[in-house]
Amino acid sequence: MTRRTLSEGVALTCVTTPRFKRSVLRAVLLLPLGGENAALRACLPQVLRRGTAEYTNLNALGAALDELYGARIESAVRKEGENLCIGFLADCIDEACVPDADGLTARLVRLLASLLTEPYLPGGGFSADYVEGEKNALCDRIAALRNDPRSWAVRRLTALMCDSERYGASAFGTVENAREITAEKLFAAWRESLSTAKIELFYCGTHTPDEIEAMWRETPLAASRPGAIYQPHTEVLASPASAPREIIEEEQVTQGKLSLGFRTGGAWLGSDNAPAYWLFQTAFGGSTSSRLFLNVREKKSLCYYASAQFVTSKGLLLVNSGIENANFEVARDEILHQLDECRAGALTDAELDTARKTLANGWRAMLDDPLTLERYWLGQAAAGLLIPPEKRIEQISAVTPEQVTAAAQNTALDTVYFMKGAAR
């Protein structure tokens, strides 16, 4: 992996490898999460994907991609810590795998750049029809988030837990703001985003970094921009700002969703104790051999599922479970009891060894998937880090049981959220 700066606020990450038959490229803008422009920014890549100055509609754009051996370009709207990532992800067959395919990657690079910098602008602005269609689609997408109770419970937990932090905002904004989108507002948001965003470029394939850099330098994305460029950052709170809160909301679901949010004592992707916290989280609730799965789910049958997620970009630990309404208090107490056991140093060497293998296998598997590598390196870029998966494996191998116990002891309950099933 190599990382280069093409100009102020424009960075290129290259993973050069002959392992894959398809190359993956990415061009995204990093902007602050949330705010009044959240819905506008979430809508932007969908409208830009409708056409460029050269390929003015989806049919023309699709024909151009077909000529590139069936290349694909998808719009992306992501949340990385307290940063919003909007733009495009593409893949195409690697030139090394096809005779007479010279220039394929360069053409796809130019097409990606033109989607962001040279959109279809009839009359000097965005197409009102395109904007209206994508605005309605965004409203439907935001409303549909509630249709998956399991993921919606986690969204509600983070929104409530981080209600005074940017992380509590949705990457898609609100329906109310989405309904106010107009072609004029979106055009202004496009110009502002393109001039102020940190631009992150990515390539995974057989080309050398020099070759890929030369391709991007021929596009407007690599050009210098006047003015201040957004610097991605995320605020990590080491401990809760107040006493633990307990929030119960009724929803029309048959199965209750119990979620607990914890602060990690400052452990996050870039902290020295991140490896120890990964190991603790995995042994606590990160696999089918974890404490939550074996005790809360299997032995005591208090829930249908139970897991713990280390949100490394923000420094949070989120426990998610599906329960019967009547089991709310006993399930909550048992989850906290298992955490107390970990704080007391009850995790055995066998449990920690299993957790190490689980983590190592996950990072090794990442090396076999270029799309997963793309997501990994975007998270690293948003955090200002350059730590490869192989290094993470080395780090967790050196973690001691005492460090894992300390990670558990630094974990403090912030918010308990219970989505009470009201459907009958």
Tab-separated table of C-alpha atoms in Angstrom:
chain	number	residue	atom	x	y	z
A	1	MET	CA	0.000	0.000	0.000
A	2	THR	CA	1.196	3.482	-0.842
A	3	ARG	CA	-0.403	6.831	-0.080
A	4	ARG	CA	0.313	10.068	-1.882
A	5	THR	CA	-0.855	13.663	-1.794
A	6	LEU	CA	-1.803	14.918	-5.265
A	7	SER	CA	-2.600	18.453	-4.118
A	8	GLU	CA	-3.829	20.234	-1.008
A	9	GLY	CA	-6.762	18.169	0.278
A	10	VAL	CA	-6.486	15.428	-2.360
A	11	ALA	CA	-5.014	12.057	-1.319
A	12	LEU	CA	-4.554	8.821	-3.265
A	13	THR	CA	-4.300	5.372	-1.657
A	14	CYS	CA	-3.000	2.552	-3.886
A	15	VAL	CA	-3.002	-1.163	-3.148
A	16	THR	CA	-0.922	-2.778	-5.877
A	17	THR	CA	-1.500	-6.524	-6.119
A	18	PRO	CA	-1.919	-9.226	-8.800
A	19	ARG	CA	-4.318	-11.136	-6.527
A	20	PHE	CA	-7.609	-9.964	-8.045
A	21	LYS	CA	-9.108	-10.151	-11.514
A	22	ARG	CA	-11.051	-6.928	-11.042
A	23	SER	CA	-9.727	-3.501	-10.152
A	24	VAL	CA	-11.527	-1.293	-7.633
A	25	LEU	CA	-11.515	2.505	-7.698
A	26	ARG	CA	-13.090	5.101	-5.441
A	27	ALA	CA	-13.528	8.867	-5.520
A	28	VAL	CA	-15.282	10.406	-2.516
A	29	LEU	CA	-15.653	13.778	-0.839
A	30	LEU	CA	-15.202	13.969	2.938
A	31	LEU	CA	-17.371	16.576	4.641
A	32	PRO	CA	-18.711	17.262	8.147
A	33	LEU	CA	-21.502	14.925	9.209
A	34	GLY	CA	-24.951	16.368	9.877
A	35	GLY	CA	-26.074	19.974	9.669
A	36	GLU	CA	-28.698	21.647	7.500
A	37	ASN	CA	-27.041	20.418	4.281
A	38	ALA	CA	-27.049	16.729	5.276
A	39	ALA	CA	-29.953	15.743	3.016
A	40	LEU	CA	-28.613	17.837	0.147
A	41	ARG	CA	-25.235	16.118	0.345
A	42	ALA	CA	-26.837	12.665	0.578
A	43	CYS	CA	-28.895	13.400	-2.529
A	44	LEU	CA	-25.950	14.797	-4.472
A	45	PRO	CA	-24.223	11.567	-5.640
A	46	GLN	CA	-27.564	10.120	-6.763
A	47	VAL	CA	-28.204	13.111	-9.035
A	48	LEU	CA	-24.599	13.212	-10.265
A	49	ARG	CA	-24.872	9.517	-11.158
A	50	ARG	CA	-27.704	10.339	-13.603
A	51	GLY	CA	-25.332	11.741	-16.221
A	52	THR	CA	-22.296	13.809	-17.223
A	53	ALA	CA	-21.729	16.570	-19.735
A	54	GLU	CA	-20.706	13.871	-22.244
A	55	TYR	CA	-23.146	11.125	-21.216
A	56	THR	CA	-26.311	13.024	-20.380
A	57	ASN	CA	-28.545	10.178	-19.162
A	58	LEU	CA	-28.412	6.722	-17.644
A	59	ASN	CA	-28.698	4.983	-21.012
A	60	ALA	CA	-25.689	6.808	-22.404
A	61	LEU	CA	-23.733	6.272	-19.207
A	62	GLY	CA	-24.624	2.571	-19.198
A	63	ALA	CA	-23.440	2.220	-22.800
A	64	ALA	CA	-20.137	3.853	-21.877
A	65	LEU	CA	-19.677	1.388	-19.007
A	66	ASP	CA	-20.501	-1.531	-21.306
A	67	GLU	CA	-17.664	-0.422	-23.585
A	68	LEU	CA	-15.362	-0.672	-20.556
A	69	TYR	CA	-15.892	-4.446	-20.373
A	70	GLY	CA	-18.948	-4.086	-18.160
A	71	ALA	CA	-17.430	-1.729	-15.581
A	72	ARG	CA	-19.680	-0.677	-12.697
A	73	ILE	CA	-20.086	2.628	-10.885
A	74	GLU	CA	-22.239	2.964	-7.765
A	75	SER	CA	-22.955	6.056	-5.713
A	76	ALA	CA	-21.843	6.026	-2.076
A	77	VAL	CA	-23.129	7.794	1.033
A	78	ARG	CA	-21.249	6.716	4.163
A	79	LYS	CA	-20.629	7.728	7.733
A	80	GLU	CA	-17.019	7.466	8.943
A	81	GLY	CA	-16.858	8.717	12.492
A	82	GLU	CA	-18.185	12.273	12.427
A	83	ASN	CA	-17.396	12.637	8.740
A	84	LEU	CA	-19.716	12.192	5.764
A	85	CYS	CA	-18.327	10.424	2.701
A	86	ILE	CA	-20.155	10.957	-0.603
A	87	GLY	CA	-19.029	9.987	-4.070
A	88	PHE	CA	-18.572	6.902	-6.194
A	89	LEU	CA	-17.180	3.382	-6.040
A	90	ALA	CA	-16.270	1.574	-9.263
A	91	ASP	CA	-14.821	-1.683	-10.429
A	92	CYS	CA	-13.735	-3.114	-13.766
A	93	ILE	CA	-11.861	-6.099	-15.078
A	94	ASP	CA	-8.132	-5.697	-14.485
A	95	GLU	CA	-6.196	-4.855	-17.623
A	96	ALA	CA	-3.698	-7.612	-16.859
A	97	CYS	CA	-6.484	-10.171	-17.361
A	98	VAL	CA	-7.676	-9.022	-20.795
A	99	PRO	CA	-5.713	-8.748	-24.055
A	100	ASP	CA	-5.936	-5.399	-25.853
A	101	ALA	CA	-7.474	-3.661	-22.822
A	102	ASP	CA	-4.813	-0.976	-22.524
A	103	GLY	CA	-6.258	2.274	-21.258
A	104	LEU	CA	-9.303	0.682	-19.627
A	105	THR	CA	-8.459	1.893	-16.113
A	106	ALA	CA	-7.565	5.385	-17.309
A	107	ARG	CA	-10.921	5.706	-19.082
A	108	LEU	CA	-12.759	4.617	-15.953
A	109	VAL	CA	-10.751	7.105	-13.873
A	110	ARG	CA	-11.771	9.896	-16.254
A	111	LEU	CA	-15.413	8.812	-16.088
A	112	LEU	CA	-15.361	8.752	-12.276
A	113	ALA	CA	-13.847	12.225	-12.173
A	114	SER	CA	-16.345	13.604	-14.674
A	115	LEU	CA	-19.275	12.381	-12.569
A	116	LEU	CA	-18.055	14.599	-9.733
A	117	THR	CA	-16.681	17.573	-11.675
A	118	GLU	CA	-18.516	17.675	-15.032
A	119	PRO	CA	-22.151	16.688	-14.386
A	120	TYR	CA	-25.061	17.057	-16.780
A	121	LEU	CA	-26.147	20.700	-16.382
A	122	PRO	CA	-28.912	21.609	-18.833
A	123	GLY	CA	-29.308	25.383	-18.819
A	124	GLY	CA	-26.359	25.748	-16.440
A	125	GLY	CA	-27.930	23.876	-13.493
A	126	PHE	CA	-29.109	20.443	-12.467
A	127	SER	CA	-32.058	18.890	-14.244
A	128	ALA	CA	-35.207	19.622	-12.225
A	129	ASP	CA	-36.629	16.227	-13.218
A	130	TYR	CA	-33.499	14.396	-12.063
A	131	VAL	CA	-33.482	16.262	-8.751
A	132	GLU	CA	-37.177	15.694	-8.094
A	133	GLY	CA	-36.866	11.971	-8.760
A	134	GLU	CA	-33.814	11.523	-6.529
A	135	LYS	CA	-35.281	13.756	-3.810
A	136	ASN	CA	-38.340	11.506	-3.611
A	137	ALA	CA	-36.127	8.413	-3.608
A	138	LEU	CA	-34.107	9.854	-0.712
A	139	CYS	CA	-37.280	10.563	1.279
A	140	ASP	CA	-38.358	6.953	0.736
A	141	ARG	CA	-34.923	5.677	1.736
A	142	ILE	CA	-34.918	7.653	4.984
A	143	ALA	CA	-38.445	6.513	5.829
A	144	ALA	CA	-37.549	2.893	5.020
A	145	LEU	CA	-34.791	2.820	7.646
A	146	ARG	CA	-37.459	1.988	10.232
A	147	ASN	CA	-38.459	-1.130	8.314
A	148	ASP	CA	-35.503	-3.081	9.733
A	149	PRO	CA	-36.096	-3.003	13.503
A	150	ARG	CA	-32.730	-4.578	14.300
A	151	SER	CA	-30.681	-1.884	12.576
A	152	TRP	CA	-33.168	0.855	13.493
A	153	ALA	CA	-32.686	0.112	17.202
A	154	VAL	CA	-28.945	0.691	16.801
A	155	ARG	CA	-29.575	3.924	14.903
A	156	ARG	CA	-31.902	5.130	17.640
A	157	LEU	CA	-29.377	4.212	20.335
A	158	THR	CA	-26.555	6.171	18.677
A	159	ALA	CA	-28.859	9.125	17.934
A	160	LEU	CA	-29.945	9.298	21.585
A	161	MET	CA	-26.540	8.511	23.035
A	162	CYS	CA	-24.788	11.117	20.868
A	163	ASP	CA	-27.603	13.668	20.684
A	164	SER	CA	-25.187	16.506	21.459
A	165	GLU	CA	-22.450	15.191	19.136
A	166	ARG	CA	-22.232	15.194	15.362
A	167	TYR	CA	-22.106	11.384	15.364
A	168	GLY	CA	-25.753	11.282	16.383
A	169	ALA	CA	-26.805	12.622	12.977
A	170	SER	CA	-27.815	10.359	10.097
A	171	ALA	CA	-25.728	10.256	6.932
A	172	PHE	CA	-28.948	10.813	4.955
A	173	GLY	CA	-30.342	13.783	6.858
A	174	THR	CA	-34.027	14.043	7.712
A	175	VAL	CA	-37.153	13.634	5.608
A	176	GLU	CA	-38.114	17.220	6.422
A	177	ASN	CA	-34.840	18.569	5.013
A	178	ALA	CA	-34.980	16.210	2.040
A	179	ARG	CA	-38.401	17.539	1.038
A	180	GLU	CA	-36.938	21.039	0.792
A	181	ILE	CA	-34.333	20.056	-1.821
A	182	THR	CA	-34.477	22.014	-5.071
A	183	ALA	CA	-32.296	21.982	-8.159
A	184	GLU	CA	-30.908	25.415	-7.213
A	185	LYS	CA	-30.059	24.383	-3.632
A	186	LEU	CA	-28.442	21.162	-4.828
A	187	PHE	CA	-26.328	22.989	-7.414
A	188	ALA	CA	-25.059	25.339	-4.711
A	189	ALA	CA	-24.323	22.375	-2.407
A	190	TRP	CA	-22.381	20.659	-5.225
A	191	ARG	CA	-20.171	23.673	-5.841
A	192	GLU	CA	-19.577	24.209	-2.126
A	193	SER	CA	-18.810	20.528	-1.485
A	194	LEU	CA	-16.423	20.243	-4.403
A	195	SER	CA	-14.471	23.320	-3.338
A	196	THR	CA	-14.170	22.537	0.393
A	197	ALA	CA	-14.203	18.722	0.780
A	198	LYS	CA	-11.211	16.524	1.472
A	199	ILE	CA	-10.993	14.272	-1.602
A	200	GLU	CA	-10.058	10.634	-1.088
A	201	LEU	CA	-9.067	8.515	-4.089
A	202	PHE	CA	-8.417	4.767	-3.988
A	203	TYR	CA	-7.166	2.087	-6.364
A	204	CYS	CA	-6.639	-1.655	-5.943
A	205	GLY	CA	-5.227	-3.593	-8.882
A	206	THR	CA	-2.083	-4.384	-10.845
A	207	HIS	CA	-1.119	-0.845	-11.894
A	208	THR	CA	1.776	0.816	-10.104
A	209	PRO	CA	1.182	3.880	-7.918
A	210	ASP	CA	3.020	6.050	-10.469
A	211	GLU	CA	0.687	4.911	-13.238
A	212	ILE	CA	-2.449	5.511	-11.196
A	213	GLU	CA	-1.230	8.897	-9.979
A	214	ALA	CA	-0.615	9.964	-13.583
A	215	MET	CA	-4.168	8.947	-14.517
A	216	TRP	CA	-5.751	10.998	-11.723
A	217	ARG	CA	-3.514	14.000	-12.388
A	218	GLU	CA	-5.084	14.281	-15.835
A	219	THR	CA	-8.480	14.920	-14.225
A	220	PRO	CA	-9.869	18.091	-12.568
A	221	LEU	CA	-10.096	16.263	-9.210
A	222	ALA	CA	-6.327	16.504	-8.704
A	223	ALA	CA	-6.195	20.252	-9.330
A	224	SER	CA	-5.349	22.695	-6.560
A	225	ARG	CA	-8.309	24.496	-4.980
A	226	PRO	CA	-8.292	27.939	-3.360
A	227	GLY	CA	-9.768	28.382	0.082
A	228	ALA	CA	-9.960	26.267	3.216
A	229	ILE	CA	-10.233	22.482	2.846
A	230	TYR	CA	-12.156	20.417	5.401
A	231	GLN	CA	-9.937	18.360	7.682
A	232	PRO	CA	-11.704	15.142	8.757
A	233	HIS	CA	-11.897	14.692	12.512
A	234	THR	CA	-14.028	13.007	15.168
A	235	GLU	CA	-14.501	13.891	18.822
A	236	VAL	CA	-14.083	10.875	21.104
A	237	LEU	CA	-15.534	11.169	24.617
A	238	ALA	CA	-13.673	8.985	27.102
A	239	SER	CA	-16.603	8.736	29.513
A	240	PRO	CA	-20.343	9.513	29.604
A	241	ALA	CA	-21.278	13.157	30.060
A	242	SER	CA	-23.926	12.249	32.645
A	243	ALA	CA	-25.361	9.344	34.607
A	244	PRO	CA	-26.592	6.389	32.508
A	245	ARG	CA	-29.931	7.003	30.790
A	246	GLU	CA	-32.655	4.447	30.139
A	247	ILE	CA	-35.015	5.138	27.252
A	248	ILE	CA	-37.999	2.989	26.269
A	249	GLU	CA	-39.925	3.498	23.036
A	250	GLU	CA	-42.801	1.424	21.726
A	251	GLU	CA	-42.759	0.306	18.111
A	252	GLN	CA	-45.025	-1.935	16.040
A	253	VAL	CA	-42.664	-4.918	16.213
A	254	THR	CA	-43.236	-8.370	17.674
A	255	GLN	CA	-39.744	-8.753	19.132
A	256	GLY	CA	-38.258	-6.232	21.544
A	257	LYS	CA	-34.818	-4.790	20.773
A	258	LEU	CA	-32.493	-4.086	23.686
A	259	SER	CA	-29.393	-1.987	22.935
A	260	LEU	CA	-26.797	-0.697	25.374
A	261	GLY	CA	-24.279	2.006	24.535
A	262	PHE	CA	-20.963	2.354	26.372
A	263	ARG	CA	-18.042	4.778	26.262
A	264	THR	CA	-14.696	3.044	25.874
A	265	GLY	CA	-12.471	5.173	28.063
A	266	GLY	CA	-11.042	6.847	24.976
A	267	ALA	CA	-10.207	3.660	23.045
A	268	TRP	CA	-10.723	4.223	19.317
A	269	LEU	CA	-9.119	3.374	15.979
A	270	GLY	CA	-6.090	5.578	16.564
A	271	SER	CA	-5.435	4.949	20.262
A	272	ASP	CA	-2.659	2.782	21.657
A	273	ASN	CA	-5.147	0.600	23.519
A	274	ALA	CA	-7.286	-0.155	20.448
A	275	PRO	CA	-5.844	-3.704	20.056
A	276	ALA	CA	-6.689	-4.547	23.684
A	277	TYR	CA	-10.177	-3.156	23.247
A	278	TRP	CA	-10.745	-5.190	20.075
A	279	LEU	CA	-9.748	-8.301	21.988
A	280	PHE	CA	-12.043	-7.459	24.896
A	281	GLN	CA	-14.997	-6.669	22.603
A	282	THR	CA	-14.558	-9.912	20.661
A	283	ALA	CA	-14.346	-12.051	23.792
A	284	PHE	CA	-17.255	-10.160	25.359
A	285	GLY	CA	-19.687	-10.209	22.449
A	286	GLY	CA	-17.972	-10.351	19.072
A	287	SER	CA	-18.396	-13.984	18.067
A	288	THR	CA	-20.363	-17.189	18.682
A	289	SER	CA	-17.821	-18.128	21.356
A	290	SER	CA	-18.226	-14.843	23.248
A	291	ARG	CA	-19.621	-14.295	26.738
A	292	LEU	CA	-22.839	-12.706	25.510
A	293	PHE	CA	-23.594	-15.450	23.004
A	294	LEU	CA	-22.775	-18.396	25.245
A	295	ASN	CA	-24.283	-17.074	28.474
A	296	VAL	CA	-27.035	-14.581	27.714
A	297	ARG	CA	-28.313	-16.329	24.593
A	298	GLU	CA	-27.422	-20.015	24.913
A	299	LYS	CA	-27.309	-20.877	28.620
A	300	LYS	CA	-29.949	-18.492	29.955
A	301	SER	CA	-32.053	-18.157	26.759
A	302	LEU	CA	-32.728	-14.505	27.501
A	303	CYS	CA	-32.497	-13.297	23.906
A	304	TYR	CA	-32.683	-14.378	20.292
A	305	TYR	CA	-29.339	-12.782	19.484
A	306	ALA	CA	-26.722	-10.838	21.417
A	307	SER	CA	-23.559	-9.188	20.167
A	308	ALA	CA	-21.187	-6.334	20.914
A	309	GLN	CA	-19.696	-3.970	18.338
A	310	PHE	CA	-16.622	-1.774	18.826
A	311	VAL	CA	-17.297	1.394	16.827
A	312	THR	CA	-13.647	2.208	16.312
A	313	SER	CA	-14.232	5.452	14.415
A	314	LYS	CA	-16.054	7.024	17.385
A	315	GLY	CA	-14.911	5.111	20.482
A	316	LEU	CA	-18.187	3.401	21.368
A	317	LEU	CA	-19.173	-0.105	22.403
A	318	LEU	CA	-22.697	-1.062	21.309
A	319	VAL	CA	-24.462	-4.185	22.576
A	320	ASN	CA	-27.429	-5.318	20.491
A	321	SER	CA	-29.974	-7.994	21.338
A	322	GLY	CA	-33.457	-9.182	20.467
A	323	ILE	CA	-35.641	-10.144	23.438
A	324	GLU	CA	-39.160	-10.789	24.665
A	325	ASN	CA	-40.614	-7.695	26.336
A	326	ALA	CA	-40.890	-9.518	29.656
A	327	ASN	CA	-37.128	-10.206	29.645
A	328	PHE	CA	-36.058	-6.560	29.469
A	329	GLU	CA	-34.738	-6.108	33.006
A	330	VAL	CA	-33.246	-9.564	33.460
A	331	ALA	CA	-31.529	-9.465	30.042
A	332	ARG	CA	-30.141	-5.987	30.709
A	333	ASP	CA	-28.833	-7.055	34.108
A	334	GLU	CA	-27.242	-10.227	32.728
A	335	ILE	CA	-25.436	-8.295	29.990
A	336	LEU	CA	-24.048	-5.938	32.621
A	337	HIS	CA	-23.143	-8.915	34.814
A	338	GLN	CA	-21.072	-10.417	32.005
A	339	LEU	CA	-19.303	-7.076	31.631
A	340	ASP	CA	-18.568	-7.081	35.373
A	341	GLU	CA	-17.080	-10.566	35.015
A	342	CYS	CA	-14.733	-9.278	32.308
A	343	ARG	CA	-13.809	-6.318	34.509
A	344	ALA	CA	-12.897	-8.752	37.281
A	345	GLY	CA	-10.476	-10.569	34.974
A	346	ALA	CA	-12.645	-13.663	34.455
A	347	LEU	CA	-11.779	-14.053	30.763
A	348	THR	CA	-9.674	-17.189	30.399
A	349	ASP	CA	-6.614	-17.719	28.232
A	350	ALA	CA	-8.705	-20.007	26.035
A	351	GLU	CA	-11.332	-17.299	25.516
A	352	LEU	CA	-8.680	-14.740	24.634
A	353	ASP	CA	-6.928	-17.126	22.238
A	354	THR	CA	-10.235	-17.769	20.471
A	355	ALA	CA	-10.856	-14.025	20.252
A	356	ARG	CA	-7.377	-13.495	18.781
A	357	LYS	CA	-8.019	-16.117	16.107
A	358	THR	CA	-11.397	-14.584	15.272
A	359	LEU	CA	-9.897	-11.129	14.822
A	360	ALA	CA	-6.881	-12.379	12.870
A	361	ASN	CA	-9.066	-14.419	10.531
A	362	GLY	CA	-11.243	-11.380	9.877
A	363	TRP	CA	-8.282	-9.201	8.950
A	364	ARG	CA	-6.742	-11.946	6.793
A	365	ALA	CA	-10.048	-12.386	4.955
A	366	MET	CA	-10.034	-8.649	4.295
A	367	LEU	CA	-6.874	-9.096	2.234
A	368	ASP	CA	-8.836	-11.365	-0.125
A	369	ASP	CA	-11.584	-8.855	-0.920
A	370	PRO	CA	-10.737	-5.581	-2.722
A	371	LEU	CA	-14.087	-3.992	-1.793
A	372	THR	CA	-13.470	-4.696	1.891
A	373	LEU	CA	-9.963	-3.265	1.553
A	374	GLU	CA	-11.442	-0.121	0.015
A	375	ARG	CA	-13.736	0.356	3.007
A	376	TYR	CA	-10.895	-0.374	5.440
A	377	TRP	CA	-8.556	2.215	3.924
A	378	LEU	CA	-11.300	4.837	3.746
A	379	GLY	CA	-11.806	4.422	7.498
A	380	GLN	CA	-8.070	4.768	8.005
A	381	ALA	CA	-7.957	7.897	5.859
A	382	ALA	CA	-10.851	9.524	7.733
A	383	ALA	CA	-8.988	8.864	10.993
A	384	GLY	CA	-5.656	10.074	9.636
A	385	LEU	CA	-4.019	6.644	9.994
A	386	LEU	CA	-1.965	4.280	7.845
A	387	ILE	CA	-2.093	0.998	9.764
A	388	PRO	CA	-2.426	-2.082	7.506
A	389	PRO	CA	-4.455	-5.169	8.521
A	390	GLU	CA	-1.250	-7.190	8.882
A	391	LYS	CA	-0.041	-4.764	11.543
A	392	ARG	CA	-3.314	-5.127	13.438
A	393	ILE	CA	-2.751	-8.886	13.603
A	394	GLU	CA	0.695	-8.302	15.100
A	395	GLN	CA	-0.737	-5.854	17.633
A	396	ILE	CA	-3.422	-8.171	19.005
A	397	SER	CA	-0.872	-10.962	19.310
A	398	ALA	CA	1.045	-8.837	21.825
A	399	VAL	CA	-1.940	-7.896	24.012
A	400	THR	CA	-1.799	-9.222	27.592
A	401	PRO	CA	-4.732	-10.433	29.725
A	402	GLU	CA	-4.136	-7.495	32.044
A	403	GLN	CA	-4.599	-5.059	29.165
A	404	VAL	CA	-7.874	-6.744	28.208
A	405	THR	CA	-9.110	-6.471	31.799
A	406	ALA	CA	-8.151	-2.792	31.829
A	407	ALA	CA	-10.138	-2.262	28.611
A	408	ALA	CA	-13.204	-3.797	30.266
A	409	GLN	CA	-12.711	-1.674	33.371
A	410	ASN	CA	-12.565	1.487	31.245
A	411	THR	CA	-15.958	0.661	29.697
A	412	ALA	CA	-18.740	2.846	31.139
A	413	LEU	CA	-22.475	2.542	30.488
A	414	ASP	CA	-23.915	5.631	28.800
A	415	THR	CA	-27.416	4.760	27.489
A	416	VAL	CA	-29.846	1.839	27.601
A	417	TYR	CA	-32.363	1.838	24.744
A	418	PHE	CA	-35.293	-0.571	24.647
A	419	MET	CA	-37.522	-0.772	21.602
A	420	LYS	CA	-40.568	-2.341	23.204
A	421	GLY	CA	-42.558	-4.538	20.879
A	422	ALA	CA	-46.115	-3.229	20.679
A	423	ALA	CA	-47.386	-5.434	17.842
A	424	ARG	CA	-49.709	-8.270	18.684
